[in-house]
Amino acid sequence: MRTVRDESGKSYLLVKRSSESSLVRDPKTGEERYLENDSLDPVEGEPPLETAARRVHPPVRRILTAVPNERALGLLVELFDRGAVPARTLVSSYDLCESDLHGLLAEFRAAGLVEERKIVGERGYGLTDIAREGLELLVGDAEQ
């Protein structure tokens, strides 16, 4: 499988190639169709699995690529449920040591998921809009 682009610049995943046409899949919809080989060019530097990942909504994809484990995901969910929280409260509320908590918050800040906030004069953390949008899609009305 490889990434190809048609004459309009739209990217596809090449599924199967015959002598005159190729079966391609739209990475955003999953829809497959045949296009003439002459209208397709290979895309260098764009691995097909990264192209396939575009099917996942961008804010959700950002969360999935930034979260290393369930505890980290739980921290984002807590910020989603509670809103912005003072750093002191985060340290005392969860079973993370201070360095692990600050490490996760630094990774989430670098990924654009969490931002520093002032909460009643204290330093704290809250979700960015992209994190909130991604979590709204992920959490929904999930059953345990």
XYZ file of C-alpha atoms in Angstrom:
144
model
C 0.000 0.000 0.000
C 1.215 3.524 -0.716
C -0.019 7.087 -0.767
C -0.927 8.592 -4.145
C -2.369 11.918 -5.202
C -4.758 12.676 -8.065
C -4.597 15.645 -10.439
C -6.591 17.839 -8.051
C -4.117 17.202 -5.225
C -6.340 14.874 -3.196
C -4.496 12.042 -1.419
C -5.590 8.404 -1.537
C -4.320 5.039 -0.416
C -3.456 2.809 -3.352
C -5.154 -0.535 -2.701
C -4.642 -2.349 -6.008
C -3.164 -1.422 -9.361
C -4.009 -2.954 -12.740
C -2.710 -2.032 -16.176
C -5.098 0.883 -16.763
C -6.677 1.812 -13.441
C -6.070 1.630 -9.718
C -8.354 0.912 -6.815
C -7.854 3.735 -4.307
C -9.321 4.426 -0.860
C -10.185 7.883 0.400
C -8.400 8.102 3.778
C -11.055 10.396 5.224
C -14.158 8.395 4.295
C -12.902 4.875 3.624
C -14.728 4.941 0.263
C -13.000 2.949 -2.481
C -13.158 3.648 -6.211
C -11.175 3.152 -9.399
C -9.143 5.963 -10.959
C -7.065 5.942 -14.117
C -3.378 5.303 -13.491
C -2.417 8.364 -15.564
C -4.225 10.612 -13.081
C -2.269 9.340 -10.052
C 1.202 10.220 -8.787
C 3.032 8.643 -5.837
C 3.496 10.895 -2.808
C 7.015 10.780 -1.427
C 7.534 11.210 2.311
C 3.960 10.393 3.272
C 3.778 6.882 4.727
C 0.501 5.096 3.939
C -0.301 4.375 7.585
C -0.067 8.078 8.385
C -2.386 8.736 5.461
C -4.781 6.087 6.797
C -4.736 7.771 10.236
C -6.375 10.846 8.710
C -9.682 8.998 8.963
C -9.605 9.763 12.699
C -10.913 13.239 13.564
C -7.843 15.538 14.081
C -8.501 16.419 17.764
C -8.992 12.733 18.605
C -5.835 11.852 16.666
C -3.926 14.456 18.668
C -5.069 12.869 21.934
C -4.320 9.336 20.754
C -0.776 10.226 19.747
C -0.031 12.155 22.958
C -1.445 9.794 25.601
C 0.982 7.040 26.678
C -1.302 5.099 29.070
C -4.651 4.985 30.862
C -3.467 7.090 33.809
C -2.493 9.861 31.427
C -5.827 9.558 29.629
C -7.545 9.685 33.003
C -5.814 12.986 33.767
C -7.225 14.492 30.577
C -10.680 13.104 31.371
C -10.508 14.618 34.857
C -9.614 18.026 33.412
C -12.499 17.559 30.969
C -14.934 16.795 33.802
C -13.607 19.278 36.389
C -12.467 22.147 34.221
C -9.250 23.996 35.016
C -7.655 22.791 38.252
C -4.934 24.385 40.420
C -1.606 22.535 40.220
C -1.584 22.033 43.988
C -4.969 20.274 43.781
C -3.756 18.002 40.976
C -0.720 16.959 43.034
C -2.813 16.144 46.102
C -5.768 14.528 44.292
C -4.205 11.719 42.284
C -1.841 8.804 42.755
C 0.884 10.393 40.637
C 4.120 11.628 42.113
C 4.787 15.287 41.462
C 7.474 14.653 38.841
C 5.242 12.194 36.906
C 2.337 14.645 37.012
C 4.476 17.535 35.810
C 6.009 15.307 33.131
C 2.556 14.434 31.783
C 1.432 18.044 31.918
C 4.576 19.096 30.028
C 3.913 16.464 27.340
C 0.292 17.559 27.068
C 1.326 21.217 26.833
C 3.786 20.352 24.053
C 0.999 18.471 22.235
C -1.324 21.466 22.550
C -3.795 19.639 24.799
C -3.285 21.461 28.106
C -2.445 25.057 28.933
C -1.431 26.878 32.092
C -4.141 28.943 33.720
C -4.435 31.225 36.734
C -7.082 29.866 39.090
C -7.885 32.025 42.116
C -4.352 33.435 41.976
C -2.712 30.007 41.720
C -1.027 28.304 38.808
C -3.216 25.609 37.325
C -4.000 23.687 34.154
C -6.955 23.409 31.832
C -7.725 21.825 28.487
C -7.238 23.586 25.188
C -10.121 23.786 22.741
C -8.666 20.964 20.617
C -8.418 18.675 23.671
C -11.971 19.493 24.729
C -13.274 18.791 21.213
C -11.394 15.491 21.031
C -12.593 14.377 24.449
C -16.188 15.301 23.620
C -15.948 12.868 20.711
C -14.191 10.177 22.748
C -16.105 10.335 26.025
C -19.662 10.836 24.786
C -22.018 8.690 26.837
C -19.501 5.883 27.331
C -20.582 2.997 29.522
C -18.019 1.476 31.881
